[in-house]
Short mmCIF file of C-alpha atoms in Angstrom, two decimals:
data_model
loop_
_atom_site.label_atom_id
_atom_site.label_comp_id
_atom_site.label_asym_id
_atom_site.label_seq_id
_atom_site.Cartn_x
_atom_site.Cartn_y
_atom_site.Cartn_z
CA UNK A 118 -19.80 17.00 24.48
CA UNK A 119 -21.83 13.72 24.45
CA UNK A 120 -20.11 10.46 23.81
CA UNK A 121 -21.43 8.65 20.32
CA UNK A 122 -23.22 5.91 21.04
CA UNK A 123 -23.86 4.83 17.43
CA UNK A 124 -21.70 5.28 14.22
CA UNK A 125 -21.53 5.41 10.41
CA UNK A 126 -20.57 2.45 8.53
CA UNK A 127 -19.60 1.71 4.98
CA UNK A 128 -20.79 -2.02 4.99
CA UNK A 129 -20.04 -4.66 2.35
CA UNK A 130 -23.47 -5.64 0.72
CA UNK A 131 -21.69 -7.56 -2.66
CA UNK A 132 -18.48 -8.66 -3.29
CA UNK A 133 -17.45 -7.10 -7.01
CA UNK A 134 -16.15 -9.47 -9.98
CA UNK A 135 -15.10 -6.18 -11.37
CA UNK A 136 -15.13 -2.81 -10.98
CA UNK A 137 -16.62 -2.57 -7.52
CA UNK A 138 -20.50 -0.13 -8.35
CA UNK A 139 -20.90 2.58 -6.30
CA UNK A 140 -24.65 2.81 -6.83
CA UNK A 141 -27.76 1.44 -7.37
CA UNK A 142 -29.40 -2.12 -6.53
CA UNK A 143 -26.06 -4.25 -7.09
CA UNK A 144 -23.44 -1.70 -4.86
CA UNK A 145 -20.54 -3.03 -3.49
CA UNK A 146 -20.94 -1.02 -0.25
CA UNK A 147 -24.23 0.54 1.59
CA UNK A 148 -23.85 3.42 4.14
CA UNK A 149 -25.45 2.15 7.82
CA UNK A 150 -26.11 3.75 10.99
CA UNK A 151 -25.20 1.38 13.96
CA UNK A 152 -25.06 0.81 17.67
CA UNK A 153 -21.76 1.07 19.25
CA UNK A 154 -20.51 -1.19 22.03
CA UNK A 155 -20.14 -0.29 25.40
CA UNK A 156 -16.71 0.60 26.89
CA UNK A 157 -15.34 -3.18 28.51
CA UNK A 158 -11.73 -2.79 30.51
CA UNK A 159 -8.62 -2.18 28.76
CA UNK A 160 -10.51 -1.14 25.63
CA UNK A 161 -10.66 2.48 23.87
CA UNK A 162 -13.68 4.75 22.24
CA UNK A 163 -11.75 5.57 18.99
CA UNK A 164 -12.86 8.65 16.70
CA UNK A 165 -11.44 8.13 12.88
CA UNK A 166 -9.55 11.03 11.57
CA UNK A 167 -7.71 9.64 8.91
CA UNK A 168 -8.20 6.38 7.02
CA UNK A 169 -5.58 4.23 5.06
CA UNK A 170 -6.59 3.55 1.14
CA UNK A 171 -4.68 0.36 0.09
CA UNK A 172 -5.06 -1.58 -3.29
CA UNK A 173 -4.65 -4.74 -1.39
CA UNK A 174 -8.40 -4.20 0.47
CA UNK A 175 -9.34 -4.95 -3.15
CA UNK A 176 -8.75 -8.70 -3.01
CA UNK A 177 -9.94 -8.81 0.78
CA UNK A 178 -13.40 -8.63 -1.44
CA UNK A 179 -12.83 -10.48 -4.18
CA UNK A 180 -15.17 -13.30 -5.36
CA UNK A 181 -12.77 -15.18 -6.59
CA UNK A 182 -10.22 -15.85 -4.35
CA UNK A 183 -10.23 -19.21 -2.35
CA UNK A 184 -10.22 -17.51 1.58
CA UNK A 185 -7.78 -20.62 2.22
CA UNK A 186 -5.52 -19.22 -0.65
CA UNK A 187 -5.80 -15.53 1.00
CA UNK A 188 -3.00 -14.30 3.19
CA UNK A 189 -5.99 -12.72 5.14
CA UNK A 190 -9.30 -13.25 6.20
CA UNK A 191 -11.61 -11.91 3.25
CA UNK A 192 -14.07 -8.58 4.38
CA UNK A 193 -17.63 -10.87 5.32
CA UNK A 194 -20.29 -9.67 3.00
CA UNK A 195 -22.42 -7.86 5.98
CA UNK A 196 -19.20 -6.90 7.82
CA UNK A 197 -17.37 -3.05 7.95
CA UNK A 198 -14.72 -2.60 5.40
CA UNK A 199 -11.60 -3.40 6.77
CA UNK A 200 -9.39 -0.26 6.62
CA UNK A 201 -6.08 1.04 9.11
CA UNK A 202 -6.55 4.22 10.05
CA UNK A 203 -5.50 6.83 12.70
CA UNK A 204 -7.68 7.64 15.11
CA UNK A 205 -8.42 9.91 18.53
CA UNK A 206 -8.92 8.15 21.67
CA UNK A 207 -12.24 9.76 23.00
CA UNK A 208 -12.26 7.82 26.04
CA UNK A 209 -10.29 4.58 27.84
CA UNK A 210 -10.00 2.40 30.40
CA UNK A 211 -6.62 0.86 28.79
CA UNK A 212 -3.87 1.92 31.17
CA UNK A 213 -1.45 3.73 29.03
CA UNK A 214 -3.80 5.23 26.56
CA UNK A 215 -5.34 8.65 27.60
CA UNK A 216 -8.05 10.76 25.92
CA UNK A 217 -6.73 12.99 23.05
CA UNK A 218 -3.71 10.43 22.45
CA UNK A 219 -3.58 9.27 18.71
CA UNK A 220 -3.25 5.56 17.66
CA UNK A 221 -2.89 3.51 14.50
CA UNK A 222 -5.63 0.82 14.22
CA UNK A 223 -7.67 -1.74 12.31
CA UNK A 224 -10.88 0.32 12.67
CA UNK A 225 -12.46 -0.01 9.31
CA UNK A 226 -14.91 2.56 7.39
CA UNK A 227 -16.54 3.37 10.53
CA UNK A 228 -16.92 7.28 12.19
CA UNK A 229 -16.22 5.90 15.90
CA UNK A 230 -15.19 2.53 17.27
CA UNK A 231 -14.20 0.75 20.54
CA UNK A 232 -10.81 -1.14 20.16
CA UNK A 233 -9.03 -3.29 22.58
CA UNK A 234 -5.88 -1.88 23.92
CA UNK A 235 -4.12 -4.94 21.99
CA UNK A 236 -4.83 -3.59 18.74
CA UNK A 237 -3.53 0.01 18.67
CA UNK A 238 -0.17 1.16 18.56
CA UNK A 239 0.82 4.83 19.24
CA UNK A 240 2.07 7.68 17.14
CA UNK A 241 5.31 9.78 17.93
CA UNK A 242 5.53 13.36 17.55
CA UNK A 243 7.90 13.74 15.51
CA UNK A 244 8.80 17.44 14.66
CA UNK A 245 8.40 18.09 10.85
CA UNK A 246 6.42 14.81 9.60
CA UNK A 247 2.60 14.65 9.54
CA UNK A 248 0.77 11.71 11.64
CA UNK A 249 -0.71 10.45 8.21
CA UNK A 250 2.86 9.31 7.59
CA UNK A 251 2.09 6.58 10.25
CA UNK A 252 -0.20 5.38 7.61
CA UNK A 253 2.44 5.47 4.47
CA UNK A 254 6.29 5.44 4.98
CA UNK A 255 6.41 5.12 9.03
CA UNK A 256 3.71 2.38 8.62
CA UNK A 257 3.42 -0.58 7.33
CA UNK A 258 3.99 1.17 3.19
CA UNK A 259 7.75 2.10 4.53
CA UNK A 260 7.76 -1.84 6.01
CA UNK A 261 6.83 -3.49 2.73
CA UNK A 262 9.04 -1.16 1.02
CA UNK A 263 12.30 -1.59 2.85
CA UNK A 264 12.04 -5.30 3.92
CA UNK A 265 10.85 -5.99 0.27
CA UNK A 266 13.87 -4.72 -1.58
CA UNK A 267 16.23 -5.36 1.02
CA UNK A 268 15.51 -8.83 2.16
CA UNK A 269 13.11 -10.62 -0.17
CA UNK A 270 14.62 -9.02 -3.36
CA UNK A 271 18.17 -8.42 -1.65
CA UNK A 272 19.26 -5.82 -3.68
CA UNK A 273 22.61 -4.48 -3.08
CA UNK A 274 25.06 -1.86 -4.41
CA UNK A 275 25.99 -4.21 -7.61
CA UNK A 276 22.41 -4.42 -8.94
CA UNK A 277 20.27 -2.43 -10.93
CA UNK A 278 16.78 -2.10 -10.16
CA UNK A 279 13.45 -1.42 -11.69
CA UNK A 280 10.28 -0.13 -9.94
CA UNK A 281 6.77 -0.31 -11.07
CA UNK A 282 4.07 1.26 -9.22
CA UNK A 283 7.35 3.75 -8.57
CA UNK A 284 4.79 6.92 -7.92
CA UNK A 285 2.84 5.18 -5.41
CA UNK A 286 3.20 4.67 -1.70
CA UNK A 287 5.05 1.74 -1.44
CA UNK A 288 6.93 2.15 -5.14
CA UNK A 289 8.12 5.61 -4.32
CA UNK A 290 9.45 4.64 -0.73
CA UNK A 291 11.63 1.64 -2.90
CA UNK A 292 12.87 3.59 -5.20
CA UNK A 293 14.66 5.96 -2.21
CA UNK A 294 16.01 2.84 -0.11
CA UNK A 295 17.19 1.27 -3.14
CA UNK A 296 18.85 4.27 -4.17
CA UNK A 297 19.87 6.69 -0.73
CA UNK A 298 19.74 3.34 1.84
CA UNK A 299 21.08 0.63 -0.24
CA UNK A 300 23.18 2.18 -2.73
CA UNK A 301 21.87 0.48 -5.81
CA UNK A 302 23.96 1.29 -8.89
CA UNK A 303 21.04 2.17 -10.83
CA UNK A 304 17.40 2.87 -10.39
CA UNK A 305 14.48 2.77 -12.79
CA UNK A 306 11.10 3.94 -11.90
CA UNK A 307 7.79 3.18 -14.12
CA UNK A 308 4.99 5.61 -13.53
CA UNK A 309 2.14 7.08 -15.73
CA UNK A 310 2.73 10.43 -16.30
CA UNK A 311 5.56 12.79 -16.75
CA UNK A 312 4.53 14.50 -13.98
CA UNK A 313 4.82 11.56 -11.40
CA UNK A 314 8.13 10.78 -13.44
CA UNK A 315 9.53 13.83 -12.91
CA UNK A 316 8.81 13.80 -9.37
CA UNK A 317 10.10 10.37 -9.08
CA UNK A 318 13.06 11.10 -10.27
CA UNK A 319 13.35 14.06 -7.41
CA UNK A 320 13.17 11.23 -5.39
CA UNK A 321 16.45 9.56 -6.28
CA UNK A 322 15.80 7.06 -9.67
CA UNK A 323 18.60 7.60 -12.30
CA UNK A 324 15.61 7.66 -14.71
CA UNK A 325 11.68 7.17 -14.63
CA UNK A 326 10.09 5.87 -17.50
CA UNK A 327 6.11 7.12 -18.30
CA UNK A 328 3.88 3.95 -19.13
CA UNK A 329 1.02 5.82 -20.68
CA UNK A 330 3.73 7.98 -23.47
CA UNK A 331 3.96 6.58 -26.73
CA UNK A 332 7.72 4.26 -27.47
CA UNK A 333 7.50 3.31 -23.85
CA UNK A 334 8.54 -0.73 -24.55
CA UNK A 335 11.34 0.74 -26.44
CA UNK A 336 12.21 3.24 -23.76
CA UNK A 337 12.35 0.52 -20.87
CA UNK A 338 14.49 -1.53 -23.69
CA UNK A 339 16.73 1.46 -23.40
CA UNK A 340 16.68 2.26 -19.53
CA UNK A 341 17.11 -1.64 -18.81
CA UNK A 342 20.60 -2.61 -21.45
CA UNK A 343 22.51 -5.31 -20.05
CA UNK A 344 18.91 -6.41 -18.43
CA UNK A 345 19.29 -5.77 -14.51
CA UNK A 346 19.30 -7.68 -11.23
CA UNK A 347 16.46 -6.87 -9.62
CA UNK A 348 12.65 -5.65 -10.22
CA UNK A 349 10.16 -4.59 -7.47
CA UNK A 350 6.83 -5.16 -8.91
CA UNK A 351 3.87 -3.25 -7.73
CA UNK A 352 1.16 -4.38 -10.58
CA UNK A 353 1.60 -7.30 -12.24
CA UNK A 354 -0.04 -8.35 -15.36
CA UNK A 355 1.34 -7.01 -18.64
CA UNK A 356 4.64 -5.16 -17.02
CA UNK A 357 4.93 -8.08 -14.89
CA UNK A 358 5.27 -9.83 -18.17
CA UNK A 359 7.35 -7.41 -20.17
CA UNK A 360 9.58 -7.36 -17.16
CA UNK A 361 10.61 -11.01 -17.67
CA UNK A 362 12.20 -10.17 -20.85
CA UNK A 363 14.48 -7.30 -19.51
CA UNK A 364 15.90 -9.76 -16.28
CA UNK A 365 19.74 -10.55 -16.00
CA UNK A 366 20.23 -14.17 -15.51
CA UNK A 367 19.91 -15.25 -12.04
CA UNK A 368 17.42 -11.89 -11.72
CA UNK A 369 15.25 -11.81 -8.79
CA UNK A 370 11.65 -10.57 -8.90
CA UNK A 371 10.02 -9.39 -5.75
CA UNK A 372 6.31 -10.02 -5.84
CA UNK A 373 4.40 -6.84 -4.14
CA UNK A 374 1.41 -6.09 -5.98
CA UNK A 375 -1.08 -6.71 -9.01
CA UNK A 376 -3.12 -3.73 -8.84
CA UNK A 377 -3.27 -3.61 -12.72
CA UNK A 378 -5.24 -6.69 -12.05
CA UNK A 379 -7.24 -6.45 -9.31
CA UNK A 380 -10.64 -5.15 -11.28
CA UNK A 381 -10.67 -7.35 -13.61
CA UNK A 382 -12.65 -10.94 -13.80
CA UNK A 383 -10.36 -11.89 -16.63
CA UNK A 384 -6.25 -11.64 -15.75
CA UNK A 385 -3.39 -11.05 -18.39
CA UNK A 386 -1.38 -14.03 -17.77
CA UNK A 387 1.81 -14.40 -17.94
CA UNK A 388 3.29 -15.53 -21.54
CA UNK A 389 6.72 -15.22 -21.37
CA UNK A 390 7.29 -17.89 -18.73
CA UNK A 391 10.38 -19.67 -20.39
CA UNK A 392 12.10 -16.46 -19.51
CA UNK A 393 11.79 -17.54 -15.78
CA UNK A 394 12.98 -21.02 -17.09
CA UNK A 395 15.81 -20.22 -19.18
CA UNK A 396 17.32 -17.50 -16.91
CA UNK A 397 16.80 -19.39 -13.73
CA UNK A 398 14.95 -15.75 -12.66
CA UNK A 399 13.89 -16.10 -8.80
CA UNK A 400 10.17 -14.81 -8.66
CA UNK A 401 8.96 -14.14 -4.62
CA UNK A 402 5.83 -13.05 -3.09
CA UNK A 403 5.78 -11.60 0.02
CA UNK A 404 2.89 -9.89 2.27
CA UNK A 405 3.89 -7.22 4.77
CA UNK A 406 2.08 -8.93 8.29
CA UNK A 407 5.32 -11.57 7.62
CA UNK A 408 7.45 -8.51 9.05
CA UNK A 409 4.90 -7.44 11.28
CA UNK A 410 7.37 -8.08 14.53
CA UNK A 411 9.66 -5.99 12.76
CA UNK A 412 7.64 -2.79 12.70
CA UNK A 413 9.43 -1.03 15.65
CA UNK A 414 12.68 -1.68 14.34
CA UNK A 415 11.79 -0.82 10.76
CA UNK A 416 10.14 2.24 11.62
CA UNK A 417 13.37 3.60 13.81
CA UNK A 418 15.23 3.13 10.97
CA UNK A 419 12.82 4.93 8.31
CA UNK A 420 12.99 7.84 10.85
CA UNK A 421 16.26 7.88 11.26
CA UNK A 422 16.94 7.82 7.09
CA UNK A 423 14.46 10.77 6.75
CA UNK A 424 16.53 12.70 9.53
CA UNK A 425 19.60 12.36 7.49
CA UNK A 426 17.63 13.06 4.27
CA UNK A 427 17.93 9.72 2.86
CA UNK A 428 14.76 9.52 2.30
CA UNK A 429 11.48 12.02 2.02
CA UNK A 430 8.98 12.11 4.34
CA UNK A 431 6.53 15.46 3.06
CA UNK A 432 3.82 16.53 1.52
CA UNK A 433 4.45 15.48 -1.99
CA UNK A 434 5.30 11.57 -0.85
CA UNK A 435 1.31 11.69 0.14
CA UNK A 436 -1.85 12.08 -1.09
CA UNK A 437 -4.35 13.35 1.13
CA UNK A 438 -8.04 14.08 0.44
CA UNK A 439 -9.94 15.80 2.55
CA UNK A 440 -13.73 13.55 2.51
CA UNK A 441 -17.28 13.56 4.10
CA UNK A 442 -17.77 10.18 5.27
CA UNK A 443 -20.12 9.36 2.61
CA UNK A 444 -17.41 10.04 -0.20
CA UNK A 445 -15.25 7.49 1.76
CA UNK A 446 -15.68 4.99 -0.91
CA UNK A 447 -15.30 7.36 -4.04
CA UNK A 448 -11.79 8.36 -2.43
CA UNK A 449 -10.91 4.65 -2.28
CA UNK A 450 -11.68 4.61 -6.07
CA UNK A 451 -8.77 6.77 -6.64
CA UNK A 452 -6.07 4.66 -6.03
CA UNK A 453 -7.29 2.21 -8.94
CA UNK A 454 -7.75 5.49 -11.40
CA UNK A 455 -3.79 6.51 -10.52
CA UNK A 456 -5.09 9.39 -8.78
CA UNK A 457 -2.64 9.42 -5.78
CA UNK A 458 1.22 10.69 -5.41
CA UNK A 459 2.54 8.41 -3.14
CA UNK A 460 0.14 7.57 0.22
CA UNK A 461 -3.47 7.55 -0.57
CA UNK A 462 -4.92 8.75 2.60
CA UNK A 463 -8.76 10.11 3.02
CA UNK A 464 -8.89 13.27 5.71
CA UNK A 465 -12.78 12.63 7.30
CA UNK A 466 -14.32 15.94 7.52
#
């Protein structure tokens, strides 16, 4: 079989105030066909299998945001969207990296790429646990996760802690090292749905609490007496807010995620501020490339808690789509519709 010499790209064309459009003369993205580089030493011909969906790659292509405020480059209008992904090495002239090997990578939306060596990192067989998982909790979802709660919100046995985003990839891997790793007295999930709460609540929280249902407020009033310690949040905006209100004094807030906000020109805000003031709450934002050195070490331990069952590495803590490459962008859409149980990961087929 030939080499590819040119690939598919999903290309950035506009950057989105809103919802980002998926059609028509102001789309966010446009599907090109284009040349691909020629093999240099110590680089690798890369194939895409599978392709990381994130809610951060939202604000890589936001309007909005000052690029000297971002904690990364922003996506260049006229540039690849920047995705991870695994992919197949196809050919090399990296020593260490053979044909057929799979490696994690900052390929983009792209069929086929060539990579320097420097910028892939290899996948372990490990018997019983999918390679997407390289992508979700052995990646850099299980690195936020357990370097969030553990050292930026330093929870401990002693605190009680509440989880938004707690059916997602990074929320559900928190709520299992707060609970199986850490040994937090209590853990509260918020999800939307009583399915993801249920299945949340297989995972380890004492209770998960459904956003969408009808009395919620007063059920999170209920799940959170005494107020608690610490709270993971995954969203921001209104439960970011409401949140405030159920802190102990002295609370600490890890900052993860807004994606409540992220399609939106106008933001909530936050109005109960004095709470922050009057409880002396600790609010801290954190972005996972701060642990990046830690990875090895972080991932070690993540397999090591799933071989003793602290934690679940399976099926149901991902959510894999099998996608032409054209419906790459519709997949991404998902994750902002609550579509996903746990990892959102798009299969190329």
């Amino acid at each position: 079989m030939a080499l590819p010499t040119t690939t598919r790209q999903w290309i950035l064309k506009q950057k989105p105030t809103d919802l980002p459009v998926l059609s028509g003369p102001s789309q966010t993205f446009a599907l090109e066909t284009n040349p691909l580089p020629s093999l240099k030493p110590n680089q690798a011909l890369l194939k895409t299998l599978y392709v990381s969906n994130d809610p951060a790659q939202r604000a890589w292509i936001d309007p909005n945001i000052d690029p000297a405020r971002l904690y990364a480059p922003p996506v260049p209008v006229g540039s690849p969207m920047r995705a991870r992904a695994i992919c197949e090495i196809l050919q090399s002239t990296a020593e260490g990296f053979a044909k057929g090997e799979k490696v994690v990578a900052s390929c983009g939306w792209t069929e086929y790429s060539v990579l320097d060596a420097s910028a892939l990192r290899k996948t372990q067989d490990i018997e019983g646990v999918a390679v997407t998982h390289y992508l979700g909790a052995l990646g850099l979802t299980g690195l936020t996760a357990l370097y969030g709660i553990r050292d930026i919100a330093r929870a401990g046995k002693e605190d009680a802690v509440v989880v938004s985003g707690a059916a997602g990839a990074t929320g559900s891997m928190v709520v299992q090292i707060a609970k199986h790793i850490l040994g937090c007295r209590k853990v509260v999930g918020i999800a939307g749905g009583a399915k993801k709460c249920r299945w949340v609540e297989s995972l380890g929280a004492d209770t998960c609490l459904d956003y969408k249902a009808d009395g919620f407020k007063d059920e999170l009033i209920n799940a959170t007496d005494g107020y608690v310690e610490v709270y993971f949040d995954n969203v921001g905006g209104e439960m970011l807010d409401l949140m405030l209100t159920r802190m102990k004094r002295h609370g600490r807030i890890a900052a993860c995620g807004e994606v409540a906000e992220y399609n939106k020109s106008e933001n909530h805000g936050i109005k109960n501020w004095f709470e922050v003031i009057s409880n002396r709450l600790e609010i801290k934002g954190f972005i996972v490339f701060d642990f990046l050195p830690k990875i090895q070490e972080a991932t070690a331990e993540l397999v090591q808690a799933a071989k003793e069952g602290k934690i679940k590495v399976n099926a149901e803590s991902e959510t894999v789509v099998e996608t032409g490459f054209e419906g790459v962008v519709e997949t991404w859409m998902m994750l902002f519709e609550g579509g996903n149980q746990g990892k959102s990961i798009t299969k190329l087929v």
